[in-house]
Amino acid sequence: MGEMSSFQLGVIGALFLSVASSVSIVICNKALMSNLGFPFATTLTSWHLMVTFCTLHAAQRFNLFESKPIDMKTVMLFGILNGVSIGLLNLSLGFNSIGFYQMTKLAIIPFTVLLETIFLKKQFSQKIKMSLFVLLVGVGIASITDLQLNFVGTILSLLAIVTTCVGQILTNTIQKRLNVSSTQLLYQSAPFQAAILFVSGPLVDQFLTKQNVFAFKYSSIVSAFIILSCIISVSVNFSTFLVIGKTSPVTYQVLGHLKTCLVLTFGYTLLHDPFTERNIIGILIAIFGMVLYSYFCTQENKKKQADPLVSQMKDKEGAPFLGLEKEGQEDKNADKDSHV
């Protein structure tokens, strides 16, 4: 019971850290890009990841966590995949209307459910699916204003959905099957994510904005906001891996839509963004869907705890995912020395 209470507190802490840091960085980046005219989102993300890696490297040097070696091929492919998904999401936003981009983000949840059902044999109850549907309808009402389709934008959106879903599923799968913590996985993969975005970011940003990030005039206030954004990003990246590892990719996406609702609310309250009755109705429906999802997940977890044998059997039904099962079985007997 003590371990279970500790785990639940850890999950609550991870969720709170993720929401607080994500909403903070959205507000910071909105001020940086909208008010200060710094439009280089992909390049900024590469700086975020480099600062995150440097911070974790310093923490590892001070023995705040223990680095655990992971198969180089697995980490490299994982890091590159996550880097590519970020670039594709930014390209999707550049080629599509904001409404279609929001539809792309909404599609990540059902596609993740589909992939986990097919490849990991994970089962989602009808109640969970219903609550997710209510959530998606609410977020759609609150955030989607227009839908303009074009061929290139649609292809980029589909690729962004696939890479994002697979990347988040792997974030959860690698941590559990290779017995590594969120900190250890982020530490190992961040350099590869940063490298691919550091190379491709300026090109993507120049293509989308027609401006050169290296020719931009960096005033003291712009530099200060960039530094603040990079500092907050350490918490964002850390909490992302932490939440997905402790819960699931679907729960992380549900949390992401909660952030969307909070950003809309804070945007109206702090930045005086336009806010309509449609936004209010959509946010209320989305929150209702989140409450239903949380309630049904809690009830199902209680049933699993009451019958642990069934839960273990279901866990073993998962098919190997990108060859991780063998390594995961070898690590099951290892000491759990990776605490965040």
GROMACS .gro file of C-alpha atoms in nm:
model
  340
    1MET     CA    1   0.000   0.000   0.000
    2GLY     CA    2   0.289   0.235   0.081
    3GLU     CA    3   0.446   0.178  -0.262
    4MET     CA    4   0.109   0.232  -0.431
    5SER     CA    5   0.053   0.562  -0.245
    6SER     CA    6   0.404   0.674  -0.337
    7PHE     CA    7   0.340   0.584  -0.701
    8GLN     CA    8   0.011   0.777  -0.705
    9LEU     CA    9   0.179   1.083  -0.553
   10GLY     CA   10   0.449   1.053  -0.819
   11VAL     CA   11   0.188   1.044  -1.096
   12ILE     CA   12   0.005   1.348  -0.953
   13GLY     CA   13   0.333   1.537  -0.922
   14ALA     CA   14   0.431   1.449  -1.279
   15LEU     CA   15   0.092   1.561  -1.413
   16PHE     CA   16   0.106   1.890  -1.222
   17LEU     CA   17   0.464   1.960  -1.336
   18SER     CA   18   0.370   1.886  -1.697
   19VAL     CA   19   0.067   2.117  -1.695
   20ALA     CA   20   0.242   2.403  -1.512
   21SER     CA   21   0.557   2.395  -1.725
   22SER     CA   22   0.372   2.351  -2.057
   23VAL     CA   23   0.130   2.636  -1.996
   24SER     CA   24   0.422   2.856  -1.883
   25ILE     CA   25   0.629   2.785  -2.195
   26VAL     CA   26   0.330   2.844  -2.425
   27ILE     CA   27   0.272   3.187  -2.269
   28CYS     CA   28   0.645   3.264  -2.285
   29ASN     CA   29   0.679   3.151  -2.649
   30LYS     CA   30   0.363   3.337  -2.750
   31ALA     CA   31   0.511   3.658  -2.611
   32LEU     CA   32   0.842   3.579  -2.785
   33MET     CA   33   0.689   3.503  -3.125
   34SER     CA   34   0.376   3.719  -3.139
   35ASN     CA   35   0.488   4.028  -2.946
   36LEU     CA   36   0.864   4.027  -3.005
   37GLY     CA   37   0.858   3.892  -3.363
   38PHE     CA   38   1.083   3.585  -3.317
   39PRO     CA   39   0.920   3.326  -3.551
   40PHE     CA   40   1.181   3.047  -3.551
   41ALA     CA   41   0.992   2.772  -3.365
   42THR     CA   42   1.187   2.467  -3.490
   43THR     CA   43   1.527   2.623  -3.421
   44LEU     CA   44   1.408   2.729  -3.076
   45THR     CA   45   1.308   2.368  -3.005
   46SER     CA   46   1.660   2.249  -3.094
   47TRP     CA   47   1.798   2.500  -2.841
   48HIS     CA   48   1.549   2.368  -2.584
   49LEU     CA   49   1.678   2.014  -2.631
   50MET     CA   50   2.044   2.118  -2.618
   51VAL     CA   51   1.986   2.305  -2.290
   52THR     CA   52   1.793   2.004  -2.156
   53PHE     CA   53   2.082   1.770  -2.238
   54CYS     CA   54   2.341   2.005  -2.084
   55THR     CA   55   2.129   2.036  -1.768
   56LEU     CA   56   2.091   1.657  -1.738
   57HIS     CA   57   2.461   1.608  -1.807
   58ALA     CA   58   2.546   1.845  -1.521
   59ALA     CA   59   2.297   1.664  -1.296
   60GLN     CA   60   2.453   1.331  -1.386
   61ARG     CA   61   2.800   1.469  -1.306
   62PHE     CA   62   2.673   1.565  -0.961
   63ASN     CA   63   2.534   1.211  -0.919
   64LEU     CA   64   2.172   1.331  -0.907
   65PHE     CA   65   2.083   1.032  -1.122
   66GLU     CA   66   2.268   0.731  -1.259
   67SER     CA   67   2.320   0.707  -1.633
   68LYS     CA   68   2.217   0.370  -1.772
   69PRO     CA   69   2.351   0.255  -2.109
   70ILE     CA   70   2.085   0.182  -2.369
   71ASP     CA   71   2.138   0.014  -2.706
   72MET     CA   72   2.279   0.290  -2.929
   73LYS     CA   73   2.071   0.193  -3.231
   74THR     CA   74   1.747   0.206  -3.027
   75VAL     CA   75   1.830   0.545  -2.875
   76MET     CA   76   1.945   0.693  -3.206
   77LEU     CA   77   1.634   0.584  -3.396
   78PHE     CA   78   1.413   0.699  -3.108
   79GLY     CA   79   1.580   1.041  -3.090
   80ILE     CA   80   1.570   1.094  -3.466
   81LEU     CA   81   1.203   0.988  -3.479
   82ASN     CA   82   1.106   1.240  -3.210
   83GLY     CA   83   1.308   1.513  -3.380
   84VAL     CA   84   1.142   1.441  -3.716
   85SER     CA   85   0.795   1.445  -3.556
   86ILE     CA   86   0.858   1.795  -3.415
   87GLY     CA   87   0.971   1.920  -3.756
   88LEU     CA   88   0.668   1.764  -3.928
   89LEU     CA   89   0.427   1.920  -3.678
   90ASN     CA   90   0.577   2.262  -3.745
   91LEU     CA   91   0.560   2.205  -4.122
   92SER     CA   92   0.200   2.091  -4.084
   93LEU     CA   93   0.117   2.417  -3.908
   94GLY     CA   94   0.295   2.611  -4.183
   95PHE     CA   95   0.113   2.440  -4.473
   96ASN     CA   96  -0.233   2.412  -4.314
   97SER     CA   97  -0.488   2.642  -4.156
   98ILE     CA   98  -0.488   2.659  -3.775
   99GLY     CA   99  -0.816   2.467  -3.772
  100PHE     CA  100  -0.674   2.177  -3.974
  101TYR     CA  101  -0.362   2.177  -3.755
  102GLN     CA  102  -0.584   2.142  -3.447
  103MET     CA  103  -0.760   1.852  -3.620
  104THR     CA  104  -0.417   1.693  -3.668
  105LYS     CA  105  -0.347   1.717  -3.296
  106LEU     CA  106  -0.691   1.574  -3.213
  107ALA     CA  107  -0.628   1.278  -3.443
  108ILE     CA  108  -0.326   1.171  -3.237
  109ILE     CA  109  -0.541   1.014  -2.961
  110PRO     CA  110  -0.753   0.780  -3.179
  111PHE     CA  111  -0.448   0.685  -3.385
  112THR     CA  112  -0.252   0.606  -3.068
  113VAL     CA  113  -0.540   0.390  -2.945
  114LEU     CA  114  -0.540   0.210  -3.282
  115LEU     CA  115  -0.163   0.146  -3.278
  116GLU     CA  116  -0.160   0.023  -2.918
  117THR     CA  117  -0.455  -0.206  -2.989
  118ILE     CA  118  -0.292  -0.358  -3.300
  119PHE     CA  119   0.074  -0.384  -3.198
  120LEU     CA  120   0.067  -0.397  -2.817
  121LYS     CA  121  -0.267  -0.584  -2.784
  122LYS     CA  122  -0.382  -0.323  -2.536
  123GLN     CA  123  -0.754  -0.316  -2.464
  124PHE     CA  124  -0.956   0.004  -2.422
  125SER     CA  125  -1.302  -0.028  -2.270
  126GLN     CA  126  -1.607   0.129  -2.433
  127LYS     CA  127  -1.631   0.371  -2.139
  128ILE     CA  128  -1.275   0.492  -2.198
  129LYS     CA  129  -1.341   0.533  -2.571
  130MET     CA  130  -1.662   0.723  -2.499
  131SER     CA  131  -1.488   0.963  -2.260
  132LEU     CA  132  -1.211   1.025  -2.515
  133PHE     CA  133  -1.475   1.099  -2.780
  134VAL     CA  134  -1.643   1.356  -2.551
  135LEU     CA  135  -1.304   1.514  -2.481
  136LEU     CA  136  -1.214   1.540  -2.849
  137VAL     CA  137  -1.553   1.690  -2.937
  138GLY     CA  138  -1.509   1.954  -2.665
  139VAL     CA  139  -1.156   2.049  -2.769
  140GLY     CA  140  -1.266   2.057  -3.131
  141ILE     CA  141  -1.550   2.298  -3.054
  142ALA     CA  142  -1.320   2.519  -2.846
  143SER     CA  143  -1.019   2.536  -3.077
  144ILE     CA  144  -1.116   2.461  -3.439
  145THR     CA  145  -1.227   2.769  -3.628
  146ASP     CA  146  -1.166   2.683  -3.993
  147LEU     CA  147  -1.077   2.383  -4.208
  148GLN     CA  148  -0.884   2.438  -4.530
  149LEU     CA  149  -0.745   2.130  -4.701
  150ASN     CA  150  -0.450   2.101  -4.938
  151PHE     CA  151  -0.263   1.795  -5.060
  152VAL     CA  152   0.086   1.875  -4.928
  153GLY     CA  153  -0.050   1.990  -4.591
  154THR     CA  154  -0.260   1.674  -4.557
  155ILE     CA  155   0.040   1.447  -4.628
  156LEU     CA  156   0.255   1.636  -4.378
  157SER     CA  157  -0.022   1.611  -4.116
  158LEU     CA  158  -0.055   1.234  -4.167
  159LEU     CA  159   0.322   1.190  -4.132
  160ALA     CA  160   0.323   1.412  -3.821
  161ILE     CA  161   0.043   1.202  -3.665
  162VAL     CA  162   0.222   0.872  -3.733
  163THR     CA  163   0.565   0.984  -3.609
  164THR     CA  164   0.421   1.154  -3.299
  165CYS     CA  165   0.213   0.850  -3.202
  166VAL     CA  166   0.496   0.602  -3.255
  167GLY     CA  167   0.741   0.828  -3.070
  168GLN     CA  168   0.514   0.858  -2.766
  169ILE     CA  169   0.435   0.486  -2.761
  170LEU     CA  170   0.808   0.412  -2.773
  171THR     CA  171   0.871   0.661  -2.489
  172ASN     CA  172   0.645   0.446  -2.270
  173THR     CA  173   0.755   0.108  -2.409
  174ILE     CA  174   1.131   0.168  -2.383
  175GLN     CA  175   1.107   0.286  -2.021
  176LYS     CA  176   0.906  -0.018  -1.913
  177ARG     CA  177   1.071  -0.294  -2.116
  178LEU     CA  178   1.430  -0.177  -2.075
  179ASN     CA  179   1.375  -0.073  -1.711
  180VAL     CA  180   1.508   0.281  -1.753
  181SER     CA  181   1.377   0.597  -1.592
  182SER     CA  182   1.240   0.896  -1.779
  183THR     CA  183   1.553   1.091  -1.688
  184GLN     CA  184   1.785   0.822  -1.823
  185LEU     CA  185   1.596   0.792  -2.152
  186LEU     CA  186   1.577   1.169  -2.203
  187TYR     CA  187   1.949   1.203  -2.123
  188GLN     CA  188   2.041   0.940  -2.381
  189SER     CA  189   1.805   1.058  -2.659
  190ALA     CA  190   1.813   1.438  -2.626
  191PRO     CA  191   2.144   1.482  -2.819
  192PHE     CA  192   2.002   1.303  -3.124
  193GLN     CA  193   1.677   1.502  -3.112
  194ALA     CA  194   1.873   1.826  -3.074
  195ALA     CA  195   2.116   1.736  -3.354
  196ILE     CA  196   1.853   1.667  -3.620
  197LEU     CA  197   1.657   1.982  -3.528
  198PHE     CA  198   1.973   2.192  -3.504
  199VAL     CA  199   2.057   2.098  -3.864
  200SER     CA  200   1.705   2.105  -4.010
  201GLY     CA  201   1.552   2.376  -3.789
  202PRO     CA  202   1.699   2.686  -3.961
  203LEU     CA  203   1.605   2.542  -4.303
  204VAL     CA  204   1.249   2.461  -4.197
  205ASP     CA  205   1.207   2.801  -4.031
  206GLN     CA  206   1.348   2.989  -4.330
  207PHE     CA  207   1.115   2.797  -4.563
  208LEU     CA  208   0.812   2.878  -4.347
  209THR     CA  209   0.894   3.236  -4.244
  210LYS     CA  210   1.117   3.360  -4.531
  211GLN     CA  211   1.358   3.483  -4.262
  212ASN     CA  212   1.705   3.374  -4.157
  213VAL     CA  213   1.748   3.290  -3.789
  214PHE     CA  214   2.116   3.387  -3.805
  215ALA     CA  215   2.036   3.729  -3.955
  216PHE     CA  216   1.776   3.811  -3.690
  217LYS     CA  217   1.856   4.108  -3.464
  218TYR     CA  218   1.863   3.977  -3.109
  219SER     CA  219   1.772   4.251  -2.865
  220SER     CA  220   1.829   4.209  -2.493
  221ILE     CA  221   1.460   4.140  -2.425
  222VAL     CA  222   1.439   3.880  -2.706
  223SER     CA  223   1.751   3.708  -2.570
  224ALA     CA  224   1.604   3.715  -2.219
  225PHE     CA  225   1.282   3.547  -2.336
  226ILE     CA  226   1.479   3.286  -2.532
  227ILE     CA  227   1.681   3.202  -2.221
  228LEU     CA  228   1.363   3.186  -2.010
  229SER     CA  229   1.200   2.960  -2.270
  230CYS     CA  230   1.502   2.727  -2.267
  231ILE     CA  231   1.499   2.709  -1.886
  232ILE     CA  232   1.128   2.622  -1.878
  233SER     CA  233   1.181   2.367  -2.157
  234VAL     CA  234   1.398   2.153  -1.928
  235SER     CA  235   1.094   2.100  -1.706
  236VAL     CA  236   0.866   2.048  -2.009
  237ASN     CA  237   1.089   1.780  -2.166
  238PHE     CA  238   1.151   1.607  -1.835
  239SER     CA  239   0.782   1.602  -1.738
  240THR     CA  240   0.680   1.475  -2.084
  241PHE     CA  241   0.895   1.163  -2.051
  242LEU     CA  242   0.794   1.129  -1.685
  243VAL     CA  243   0.417   1.142  -1.754
  244ILE     CA  244   0.430   0.903  -2.050
  245GLY     CA  245   0.648   0.661  -1.852
  246LYS     CA  246   0.426   0.665  -1.543
  247THR     CA  247   0.092   0.663  -1.726
  248SER     CA  248   0.045   0.608  -2.101
  249PRO     CA  249   0.069   0.793  -2.434
  250VAL     CA  250  -0.312   0.834  -2.441
  251THR     CA  251  -0.318   0.986  -2.091
  252TYR     CA  252  -0.041   1.225  -2.197
  253GLN     CA  253  -0.249   1.337  -2.495
  254VAL     CA  254  -0.554   1.386  -2.270
  255LEU     CA  255  -0.333   1.601  -2.047
  256GLY     CA  256  -0.221   1.791  -2.356
  257HIS     CA  257  -0.580   1.887  -2.436
  258LEU     CA  258  -0.624   2.006  -2.077
  259LYS     CA  259  -0.328   2.234  -2.143
  260THR     CA  260  -0.502   2.360  -2.458
  261CYS     CA  261  -0.808   2.455  -2.255
  262LEU     CA  262  -0.592   2.626  -1.992
  263VAL     CA  263  -0.394   2.814  -2.257
  264LEU     CA  264  -0.719   2.940  -2.414
  265THR     CA  265  -0.839   3.052  -2.070
  266PHE     CA  266  -0.510   3.217  -1.972
  267GLY     CA  267  -0.488   3.378  -2.317
  268TYR     CA  268  -0.823   3.545  -2.256
  269THR     CA  269  -0.745   3.638  -1.895
  270LEU     CA  270  -0.385   3.756  -1.927
  271LEU     CA  271  -0.336   3.843  -2.294
  272HIS     CA  272  -0.696   3.950  -2.371
  273ASP     CA  273  -0.729   3.710  -2.665
  274PRO     CA  274  -1.079   3.690  -2.819
  275PHE     CA  275  -1.305   3.447  -2.631
  276THR     CA  276  -1.652   3.342  -2.746
  277GLU     CA  277  -1.942   3.138  -2.611
  278ARG     CA  278  -1.825   2.858  -2.840
  279ASN     CA  279  -1.486   2.852  -2.663
  280ILE     CA  280  -1.657   2.834  -2.323
  281ILE     CA  281  -1.895   2.553  -2.427
  282GLY     CA  282  -1.611   2.356  -2.588
  283ILE     CA  283  -1.387   2.389  -2.282
  284LEU     CA  284  -1.668   2.275  -2.049
  285ILE     CA  285  -1.740   1.970  -2.269
  286ALA     CA  286  -1.368   1.889  -2.284
  287ILE     CA  287  -1.332   1.914  -1.906
  288PHE     CA  288  -1.634   1.685  -1.866
  289GLY     CA  289  -1.464   1.434  -2.098
  290MET     CA  290  -1.142   1.456  -1.895
  291VAL     CA  291  -1.333   1.395  -1.570
  292LEU     CA  292  -1.501   1.090  -1.725
  293TYR     CA  293  -1.166   0.960  -1.853
  294SER     CA  294  -1.001   1.004  -1.513
  295TYR     CA  295  -1.294   0.837  -1.334
  296PHE     CA  296  -1.309   0.536  -1.566
  297CYS     CA  297  -0.928   0.493  -1.556
  298THR     CA  298  -0.937   0.501  -1.176
  299GLN     CA  299  -1.215   0.240  -1.166
  300GLU     CA  300  -1.033   0.010  -1.408
  301ASN     CA  301  -0.707   0.043  -1.213
  302LYS     CA  302  -0.890  -0.058  -0.893
  303LYS     CA  303  -1.021  -0.368  -1.069
  304LYS     CA  304  -0.669  -0.457  -1.186
  305GLN     CA  305  -0.533  -0.416  -0.832
  306ALA     CA  306  -0.810  -0.639  -0.700
  307ASP     CA  307  -0.712  -0.910  -0.949
  308PRO     CA  308  -0.335  -0.875  -1.004
  309LEU     CA  309  -0.306  -1.212  -1.181
  310VAL     CA  310  -0.530  -1.093  -1.464
  311SER     CA  311  -0.334  -0.769  -1.489
  312GLN     CA  312  -0.005  -0.959  -1.519
  313MET     CA  313  -0.148  -1.186  -1.787
  314LYS     CA  314  -0.264  -0.883  -1.988
  315ASP     CA  315   0.077  -0.720  -1.958
  316LYS     CA  316   0.240  -1.032  -2.100
  317GLU     CA  317   0.010  -1.037  -2.400
  318GLY     CA  318   0.183  -0.733  -2.554
  319ALA     CA  319   0.369  -0.821  -2.874
  320PRO     CA  320   0.736  -0.730  -2.917
  321PHE     CA  321   0.766  -0.365  -3.026
  322LEU     CA  322   1.071  -0.281  -3.238
  323GLY     CA  323   1.266  -0.569  -3.087
  324LEU     CA  324   1.255  -0.440  -2.730
  325GLU     CA  325   1.109  -0.749  -2.562
  326LYS     CA  326   1.429  -0.951  -2.539
  327GLU     CA  327   1.626  -0.670  -2.377
  328GLY     CA  328   1.335  -0.596  -2.147
  329GLN     CA  329   1.329  -0.956  -2.022
  330GLU     CA  330   1.701  -0.945  -1.953
  331ASP     CA  331   1.657  -0.632  -1.744
  332LYS     CA  332   1.364  -0.760  -1.537
  333ASN     CA  333   1.596  -0.911  -1.280
  334ALA     CA  334   1.812  -0.601  -1.257
  335ASP     CA  335   1.792  -0.379  -0.950
  336LYS     CA  336   1.557  -0.083  -0.987
  337ASP     CA  337   1.823   0.179  -0.931
  338SER     CA  338   1.679   0.449  -1.154
  339HIS     CA  339   1.452   0.673  -0.950
  340VAL     CA  340   1.359   1.018  -1.074
   0.00000   0.00000   0.00000
